Tab-separated table of C-alpha atoms and ligand atoms in Angstrom:
chain	number	residue	atom	x	y	z
E	1	MET	CA	-0.118	0.145	-0.196
E	2	ASN	CA	2.651	2.253	1.052
E	3	GLN	CA	4.554	1.483	-2.025
E	4	ILE	CA	1.869	2.379	-4.174
E	5	SER	CA	1.848	6.024	-2.477
E	6	GLN	CA	4.973	7.011	-3.031
E	7	THR	CA	5.358	5.196	-6.387
E	8	LEU	CA	1.617	7.317	-6.963
E	9	ASP	CA	3.665	10.494	-5.819
E	10	ASP	CA	7.162	9.813	-8.406
E	11	LEU	CA	4.158	9.475	-10.852
E	12	VAL	CA	2.185	12.382	-10.541
E	13	SER	CA	4.834	14.907	-10.184
E	14	ARG	CA	7.048	13.203	-13.600
E	15	PHE	CA	3.112	13.853	-15.114
E	16	SER	CA	2.808	17.413	-13.875
E	17	ALA	CA	6.875	18.220	-15.449
E	18	ALA	CA	5.616	16.797	-18.679
E	19	VAL	CA	2.374	18.237	-18.988
E	20	SER	CA	3.468	21.661	-18.194
E	21	ALA	CA	6.655	21.467	-20.661
E	22	ALA	CA	4.858	20.335	-23.718
E	23	SER	CA	4.161	23.256	-25.931
E	24	ASP	CA	1.354	22.155	-28.346
E	25	GLU	CA	-1.273	19.653	-28.734
E	26	ARG	CA	0.625	16.356	-30.339
E	27	GLU	CA	2.990	16.739	-26.718
E	28	LEU	CA	0.324	16.957	-24.300
E	29	ASP	CA	-1.247	13.956	-25.751
E	30	ALA	CA	1.852	12.056	-26.387
E	31	ALA	CA	2.694	12.825	-22.290
E	32	ARG	CA	-1.195	12.330	-21.854
E	33	VAL	CA	-0.515	8.660	-23.556
E	34	ALA	CA	2.617	7.629	-21.257
E	35	PHE	CA	0.475	7.967	-18.306
E	36	LEU	CA	-3.340	7.846	-18.130
E	37	GLY	CA	-3.447	5.529	-21.844
E	38	ARG	CA	-5.005	2.214	-21.914
E	39	SER	CA	-0.973	1.007	-21.526
E	40	GLY	CA	0.202	3.890	-19.522
E	41	GLU	CA	1.939	3.769	-16.177
E	42	ILE	CA	-1.830	4.180	-14.306
E	43	THR	CA	-2.990	0.899	-15.834
E	44	VAL	CA	-0.114	-0.449	-14.603
E	45	ILE	CA	0.249	0.214	-11.555
E	46	ARG	CA	-3.745	-0.900	-11.155
E	47	ARG	CA	-2.928	-4.159	-12.361
E	48	GLY	CA	-1.445	-4.448	-8.800
E	49	ILE	CA	-4.330	-4.153	-7.187
E	50	GLY	CA	-4.581	-7.745	-7.251
E	51	ALA	CA	-1.107	-8.640	-5.624
E	52	LEU	CA	-2.750	-6.737	-2.370
E	53	PRO	CA	-4.573	-7.738	0.421
E	54	SER	CA	-8.221	-7.935	-0.226
E	55	ALA	CA	-8.599	-6.136	2.457
E	56	GLU	CA	-6.324	-3.240	1.148
E	57	ARG	CA	-7.676	-3.393	-2.230
E	58	PRO	CA	-10.751	-1.023	-2.335
E	59	THR	CA	-8.443	1.430	-0.795
E	60	ALA	CA	-5.243	0.790	-3.185
E	61	GLY	CA	-8.434	1.403	-5.592
E	62	LYS	CA	-10.151	4.820	-4.868
E	63	ILE	CA	-6.599	6.424	-3.913
E	64	ILE	CA	-5.528	5.763	-7.915
E	65	ASN	CA	-8.696	6.876	-8.937
E	66	ASP	CA	-8.682	10.517	-6.943
E	67	VAL	CA	-5.015	11.050	-8.556
E	68	VAL	CA	-6.151	10.015	-11.415
E	69	ALA	CA	-9.054	13.179	-11.194
E	70	THR	CA	-6.596	15.178	-10.570
E	71	MET	CA	-4.167	14.287	-13.639
E	72	GLU	CA	-7.079	14.782	-15.837
E	73	GLU	CA	-7.724	18.066	-14.306
E	74	GLN	CA	-4.025	19.289	-15.480
E	75	LEU	CA	-4.847	17.976	-18.417
E	76	ILE	CA	-7.566	20.140	-19.157
E	77	ARG	CA	-6.084	23.048	-17.499
E	78	GLU	CA	-2.374	22.233	-19.887
E	79	ALA	CA	-4.491	21.709	-23.165
E	80	GLN	CA	-6.447	25.364	-22.004
E	81	ARG	CA	-2.932	26.828	-21.872
E	82	ILE	CA	-1.506	25.238	-25.176
E	83	GLN	CA	-4.655	26.487	-27.343
E	84	LEU	CA	-4.889	30.319	-25.769
E	85	ARG	CA	-0.792	30.600	-26.653
E	86	ALA	CA	-1.730	29.591	-30.471
E	87	PHE	CA	-4.350	31.790	-30.188
E	88	ASP	CA	-2.328	34.815	-29.052
E	89	ALA	CA	0.379	33.432	-32.066
E	90	GLU	CA	-2.128	34.064	-34.775
E	91	LEU	CA	-3.871	37.048	-33.619
E	92	ALA	CA	0.023	38.645	-33.174
E	93	THR	CA	0.196	37.112	-36.895
E	94	SER	CA	-2.925	37.769	-38.618
E	95	ILE	CA	-4.610	40.824	-39.978
E	96	ASP	CA	-7.812	42.854	-38.118
E	97	VAL	CA	-10.057	43.197	-40.855
E	98	THR	CA	-12.421	44.865	-38.674
E	99	PHE	CA	-9.217	47.889	-37.978
E	100	PRO	CA	-9.868	51.582	-39.366
E	101	ALA	CA	-7.780	51.860	-42.163
E	102	PRO	CA	-5.091	54.100	-42.274
E	103	ALA	CA	-6.688	57.754	-43.281
E	104	SER	CA	-5.272	58.421	-47.563
E	105	ARG	CA	-3.393	61.423	-47.560
E	106	LEU	CA	-5.866	63.325	-49.998
E	107	GLY	CA	-4.051	66.413	-52.165
E	108	THR	CA	-5.109	69.899	-51.787
E	109	LEU	CA	-6.496	72.395	-53.963
E	110	HIS	CA	-3.152	74.664	-54.732
E	111	PRO	CA	-3.134	77.841	-52.861
E	112	ILE	CA	-3.457	79.744	-56.319
E	113	ARG	CA	-6.235	78.010	-56.952
E	114	THR	CA	-8.044	77.846	-53.164
E	115	MET	CA	-7.447	82.396	-53.634
E	116	THR	CA	-8.771	83.023	-56.988
E	117	SER	CA	-12.079	80.832	-56.110
E	118	THR	CA	-12.539	83.243	-52.615
E	119	ILE	CA	-11.986	85.891	-55.000
E	120	CYS	CA	-14.843	84.596	-57.855
E	121	THR	CA	-16.782	84.001	-55.091
E	122	TYR	CA	-16.817	87.474	-53.342
E	123	PHE	CA	-17.132	89.196	-56.827
E	124	GLU	CA	-20.347	86.957	-57.728
E	125	ARG	CA	-21.583	88.017	-54.794
E	126	LEU	CA	-21.728	91.193	-55.900
E	127	GLY	CA	-23.505	90.574	-59.465
E	128	PHE	CA	-19.924	89.767	-61.674
E	129	ALA	CA	-19.776	87.194	-63.739
E	130	VAL	CA	-16.323	85.699	-64.122
E	131	VAL	CA	-15.219	85.139	-67.196
E	132	LEU	CA	-12.000	83.303	-69.305
E	133	GLY	CA	-10.878	84.848	-72.257
E	134	PRO	CA	-6.944	83.059	-74.373
E	135	GLU	CA	-3.768	83.110	-73.006
E	136	ILE	CA	-2.615	84.266	-76.769
E	137	GLU	CA	-4.150	87.200	-78.033
E	138	PRO	CA	-3.790	89.901	-80.595
E	139	ASP	CA	-1.765	93.111	-80.203
E	140	TYR	CA	-5.081	94.337	-80.690
E	141	TYR	CA	-6.754	93.165	-77.696
E	142	THR	CA	-3.338	93.044	-75.380
E	143	PHE	CA	-2.624	96.868	-76.430
E	144	ASP	CA	-4.069	98.903	-79.229
E	145	ALA	CA	-7.461	98.783	-77.864
E	146	LEU	CA	-6.418	99.397	-74.883
E	147	ASN	CA	-4.840	102.809	-75.618
E	148	ILE	CA	-1.497	101.847	-76.397
E	149	PRO	CA	-0.418	102.190	-79.686
E	150	ALA	CA	2.153	100.765	-81.202
E	151	ASP	CA	4.486	103.479	-80.467
E	152	HIS	CA	3.702	103.969	-76.604
E	153	PRO	CA	6.487	103.745	-74.584
E	154	ALA	CA	4.229	101.500	-72.176
E	155	ARG	CA	4.090	98.360	-74.307
E	156	GLU	CA	7.921	98.285	-73.222
E	157	GLY	CA	6.717	97.563	-69.608
E	158	PHE	CA	4.954	94.863	-70.917
E	159	ASP	CA	7.981	92.321	-71.560
E	160	SER	CA	5.831	89.884	-73.569
E	161	PHE	CA	5.992	86.644	-75.291
E	162	PHE	CA	5.298	87.205	-78.982
E	163	ILE	CA	4.698	84.180	-81.299
E	164	THR	CA	4.468	85.977	-84.334
E	165	ASP	CA	4.285	89.779	-85.221
E	166	SER	CA	1.354	90.288	-84.202
E	167	LEU	CA	0.324	87.391	-81.234
E	168	LEU	CA	1.335	87.248	-78.207
E	169	LEU	CA	0.958	85.089	-74.678
E	170	ARG	CA	-1.263	87.808	-73.092
E	171	PRO	CA	1.048	89.722	-70.623
E	172	HIS	CA	-1.917	90.606	-68.477
E	173	THR	CA	-5.792	89.676	-67.989
E	174	SER	CA	-6.779	93.513	-69.628
E	175	PRO	CA	-7.494	92.269	-72.592
E	176	MET	CA	-10.444	90.666	-71.302
E	177	GLN	CA	-11.770	93.900	-70.959
E	178	ILE	CA	-12.024	94.378	-74.279
E	179	ARG	CA	-12.704	91.075	-74.909
E	180	THR	CA	-16.075	91.282	-73.025
E	181	MET	CA	-17.128	95.029	-74.390
E	182	GLU	CA	-16.650	94.382	-77.477
E	183	GLN	CA	-19.688	91.455	-77.386
E	184	HIS	CA	-22.172	93.819	-74.505
E	185	GLN	CA	-23.390	96.611	-74.335
E	186	PRO	CA	-23.057	98.259	-70.243
E	187	PRO	CA	-24.547	97.712	-67.820
E	188	ILE	CA	-21.234	95.228	-67.386
E	189	ALA	CA	-19.729	93.630	-64.579
E	190	ILE	CA	-17.529	91.490	-65.057
E	191	LEU	CA	-14.177	89.241	-63.216
E	192	ALA	CA	-11.487	88.169	-65.127
E	193	PRO	CA	-8.566	85.552	-63.617
E	194	GLY	CA	-6.116	84.012	-65.512
E	195	THR	CA	-2.920	83.197	-66.515
E	196	CYS	CA	-0.695	85.529	-67.787
E	197	TYR	CA	2.654	85.927	-69.499
E	198	ARG	CA	6.034	88.170	-69.185
E	199	ARG	CA	10.030	87.953	-70.368
E	200	ASP	CA	10.714	88.347	-66.123
E	201	ALA	CA	13.642	87.083	-65.228
E	202	VAL	CA	12.840	84.590	-62.200
E	203	ASP	CA	12.907	85.819	-58.540
E	204	ALA	CA	11.354	85.973	-55.147
E	205	ARG	CA	9.437	88.147	-56.829
E	206	HIS	CA	8.826	87.527	-60.294
E	207	LEU	CA	8.128	84.459	-62.686
E	208	PHE	CA	7.908	84.662	-65.962
E	209	GLN	CA	4.242	83.218	-65.722
E	210	PHE	CA	2.397	84.021	-63.083
E	211	HIS	CA	-2.157	84.891	-62.314
E	212	GLN	CA	-4.059	88.188	-62.479
E	213	VAL	CA	-7.418	89.042	-61.891
E	214	GLU	CA	-8.959	91.816	-63.627
E	215	GLY	CA	-11.885	93.356	-62.707
E	216	LEU	CA	-14.534	95.718	-64.621
E	217	LEU	CA	-17.425	97.619	-64.022
E	218	VAL	CA	-18.826	99.757	-66.871
E	219	ALA	CA	-22.442	101.477	-66.131
E	220	GLU	CA	-24.166	104.525	-66.464
E	221	GLY	CA	-23.095	107.352	-62.651
E	222	ILE	CA	-20.259	104.921	-62.109
E	223	HIS	CA	-16.953	106.624	-60.028
E	224	MET	CA	-14.161	106.167	-58.502
E	225	GLY	CA	-15.726	105.746	-54.831
E	226	HIS	CA	-17.165	102.550	-56.014
E	227	LEU	CA	-13.799	101.091	-57.144
E	228	LYS	CA	-12.569	102.523	-54.124
E	229	GLY	CA	-15.194	100.689	-51.966
E	230	VAL	CA	-15.626	97.094	-53.468
E	231	LEU	CA	-11.730	96.951	-53.500
E	232	THR	CA	-11.972	97.620	-49.934
E	233	GLY	CA	-14.357	94.766	-48.953
E	234	LEU	CA	-12.421	92.516	-51.212
E	235	CYS	CA	-8.881	93.639	-49.081
E	236	ARG	CA	-11.529	92.602	-45.795
E	237	GLU	CA	-12.720	89.179	-47.418
E	238	LEU	CA	-9.128	88.287	-48.042
E	239	PHE	CA	-6.845	89.374	-45.108
E	240	GLY	CA	-9.582	90.664	-42.674
E	241	PRO	CA	-12.435	93.413	-41.528
E	242	GLN	CA	-9.412	96.061	-39.979
E	243	GLN	CA	-8.148	96.384	-43.906
E	244	ASN	CA	-7.913	99.668	-45.390
E	245	VAL	CA	-7.490	101.107	-48.924
E	246	ARG	CA	-5.000	103.674	-50.462
E	247	PHE	CA	-5.076	105.191	-53.774
E	248	ARG	CA	-1.386	106.410	-55.262
E	249	PRO	CA	-1.501	108.211	-58.347
E	250	SER	CA	-1.100	105.867	-60.885
E	251	PHE	CA	-0.210	105.964	-64.607
E	252	PHE	CA	-1.550	103.299	-67.323
E	253	PRO	CA	-2.721	104.146	-70.963
E	254	PHE	CA	-5.952	102.920	-70.274
E	255	THR	CA	-7.438	104.827	-66.953
E	256	GLU	CA	-7.420	108.367	-66.491
E	257	PRO	CA	-6.970	108.848	-63.354
E	258	SER	CA	-4.844	105.679	-62.554
E	259	ALA	CA	-4.149	104.479	-59.561
E	260	GLU	CA	-1.710	101.695	-57.324
E	261	VAL	CA	-3.810	100.370	-54.793
E	262	ASP	CA	-2.238	98.885	-51.490
E	263	THR	CA	-4.080	97.475	-48.707
E	264	THR	CA	-2.856	97.542	-44.706
E	265	CYS	CA	-0.290	95.099	-44.313
E	266	PRO	CA	-2.014	92.290	-42.831
E	267	LYS	CA	0.679	91.309	-40.918
E	268	CYS	CA	1.224	94.759	-38.750
E	269	LYS	CA	-1.432	96.142	-39.691
E	270	GLY	CA	0.340	99.487	-40.405
E	271	GLU	CA	2.007	99.735	-36.628
E	272	THR	CA	5.273	99.093	-37.125
E	273	THR	CA	8.653	99.911	-38.654
E	274	THR	CA	10.678	96.745	-38.942
E	275	CYS	CA	8.138	94.436	-40.096
E	276	ASN	CA	10.096	92.679	-43.171
E	277	MET	CA	6.128	92.071	-44.865
E	278	CYS	CA	5.558	95.823	-45.977
E	279	GLY	CA	9.452	97.044	-45.202
E	280	GLY	CA	7.715	99.125	-42.239
E	281	SER	CA	6.016	100.980	-44.713
E	282	GLY	CA	2.390	99.284	-43.383
E	283	TRP	CA	0.745	98.755	-47.100
E	284	ILE	CA	1.107	96.091	-49.352
E	285	GLU	CA	0.988	96.775	-53.284
E	286	LEU	CA	-1.867	94.961	-54.847
E	287	GLY	CA	-2.280	95.965	-58.471
E	288	GLY	CA	-3.013	98.573	-60.416
E	289	ALA	CA	-6.736	100.315	-60.985
E	290	GLY	CA	-8.722	103.277	-62.233
E	291	MET	CA	-11.340	104.813	-63.960
E	292	VAL	CA	-11.876	103.565	-67.475
E	293	HIS	CA	-10.407	106.091	-70.176
E	294	PRO	CA	-12.717	107.544	-72.410
E	295	ASN	CA	-10.222	106.268	-75.507
E	296	VAL	CA	-11.389	102.882	-74.364
E	297	LEU	CA	-14.908	103.462	-74.410
E	298	ARG	CA	-15.332	105.299	-77.439
E	299	GLU	CA	-12.764	102.500	-79.093
E	300	MET	CA	-15.757	100.201	-77.908
E	301	LYS	CA	-18.112	102.631	-79.251
E	302	TYR	CA	-19.915	103.460	-76.130
E	303	ASP	CA	-21.365	107.137	-75.564
E	304	THR	CA	-18.929	108.135	-72.214
E	305	ASP	CA	-21.515	111.072	-71.776
E	306	VAL	CA	-23.713	108.596	-70.448
E	307	VAL	CA	-21.541	105.345	-69.703
E	308	SER	CA	-18.171	105.304	-67.207
E	309	GLY	CA	-16.762	102.228	-65.389
E	310	TRP	CA	-13.410	101.453	-63.657
E	311	ALA	CA	-10.817	98.636	-63.638
E	312	PHE	CA	-8.305	97.099	-62.404
E	313	GLY	CA	-5.959	94.497	-62.066
E	314	PHE	CA	-4.220	92.271	-59.109
E	315	GLY	CA	-1.611	89.612	-59.332
E	316	ILE	CA	-2.811	86.832	-57.650
E	317	GLU	CA	0.710	85.193	-56.364
E	318	ARG	CA	1.070	88.485	-54.826
E	319	LEU	CA	-2.045	88.735	-53.177
E	320	ALA	CA	-1.428	84.600	-51.625
E	321	LEU	CA	2.275	85.791	-50.665
E	322	THR	CA	0.794	88.186	-48.401
E	323	ARG	CA	-2.255	86.191	-47.598
E	324	TYR	CA	0.292	83.111	-46.498
E	325	GLU	CA	3.096	85.152	-45.335
E	326	ILE	CA	5.356	83.741	-47.807
E	327	ASP	CA	8.688	85.475	-48.967
E	328	ASP	CA	9.475	83.446	-52.379
E	329	ILE	CA	6.765	83.344	-54.604
E	330	ARG	CA	8.707	80.513	-56.518
E	331	ARG	CA	7.316	78.133	-53.564
E	332	PHE	CA	3.911	78.020	-54.722
E	333	TYR	CA	5.454	76.089	-58.466
E	334	GLU	CA	7.958	74.053	-56.459
E	335	ASN	CA	5.196	70.872	-56.533
E	336	ASP	CA	5.975	70.634	-52.325
E	337	PRO	CA	2.609	68.600	-51.422
E	338	ASP	CA	3.571	69.445	-48.132
E	339	PHE	CA	3.800	72.815	-48.968
E	340	SER	CA	-0.161	73.340	-50.100
E	341	ARG	CA	-1.265	71.130	-47.926
E	342	GLN	CA	-0.363	74.023	-45.032
E	343	LEU	CA	-1.808	76.448	-47.051
E	344	ARG	CA	-5.436	75.618	-47.134
J	1	DAH	N1	-2.817	95.471	-66.722
J	1	DAH	C1	-2.498	95.952	-65.731
J	1	DAH	C2	-0.650	95.245	-65.379
J	1	DAH	O1	-0.795	94.363	-65.423
J	1	DAH	C3	-2.371	95.899	-64.147
J	1	DAH	C4	-4.028	97.202	-64.506
J	1	DAH	C5	-3.580	98.437	-63.773
J	1	DAH	C6	-4.831	96.640	-65.105
J	1	DAH	C7	-4.823	99.105	-64.240
J	1	DAH	C8	-6.601	97.506	-64.514
J	1	DAH	C9	-6.383	98.249	-64.524
J	1	DAH	O2	-7.526	97.390	-65.069
J	1	DAH	O3	-7.552	99.121	-64.501
J	1	DAH	O4	0.174	95.953	-65.213
């Protein structure tokens, strides 16, 4: 009897070591067969019962059964452990199809496009029509009809790319004034954004290809006050509610009087003398404007006793440089998506 107990103790500790070392179901089953299987160690011990005195046999049978029950419980626990480990391993290498996908990197509108559409939206709200025209123009639309005759020195200011003697890449959007007036009678209110070209050397402020937006309003009783009001509204839309607009006397052949238009420096609000955006002047130059020259209106067969109008032309890159506080115009065309993404 004592001997059976001792054999069982030894067996249980070997069984326990074997099953807890099993690293998969196959090893675990091998241990089960070796100890609890039909010809396993327990069976051998059971057979030994027959050699005991008959009074001891029931007790011996019960001891063996209890041990077997404990062994089977441990077997179940170890099987669970192995199953869990296998599950963990599978989880670590598997793909969770329910996991949210990483957001894809969407592109953005180019800042010049964003700027253009902000300007268009403002003018459309005021009732202006947005019109687009060709980038290759005859010199008539580019110069002659705009009161810049062939020998006029102002032509020199538009250092243009000529395609033939009389066809050129438009150096400004002002030809759209002529194209519109040629086809329509007053009242006229248009906005013409578009690409322009000039033979300028590229630097931080100049490109040979850039964008302008042209505005034209022709009707009865139009005066410069309307111009200033509309442009002040535009600057407040683009740069903030505190913006003001100032006109400086200037010259353009197609306007009289003519003005250079400045707006309050949005960075320093005109309050410092050391601002690197406006050079301390407190003002940022936007472009040209003025009352449409009577010669231009007459060329369009408009009655200058009845109608008058104003026009302006602004550089869109110039506006964007100011709005986004960028110091080099070339940044817009380096095709760097991280750059555009910052300027939404
Ligand atoms: N077209 C001129 C330029 O590119 C800008 C300009 C000035 C346009 C005055 C206008 C204007 O409509 O009235 O330099």
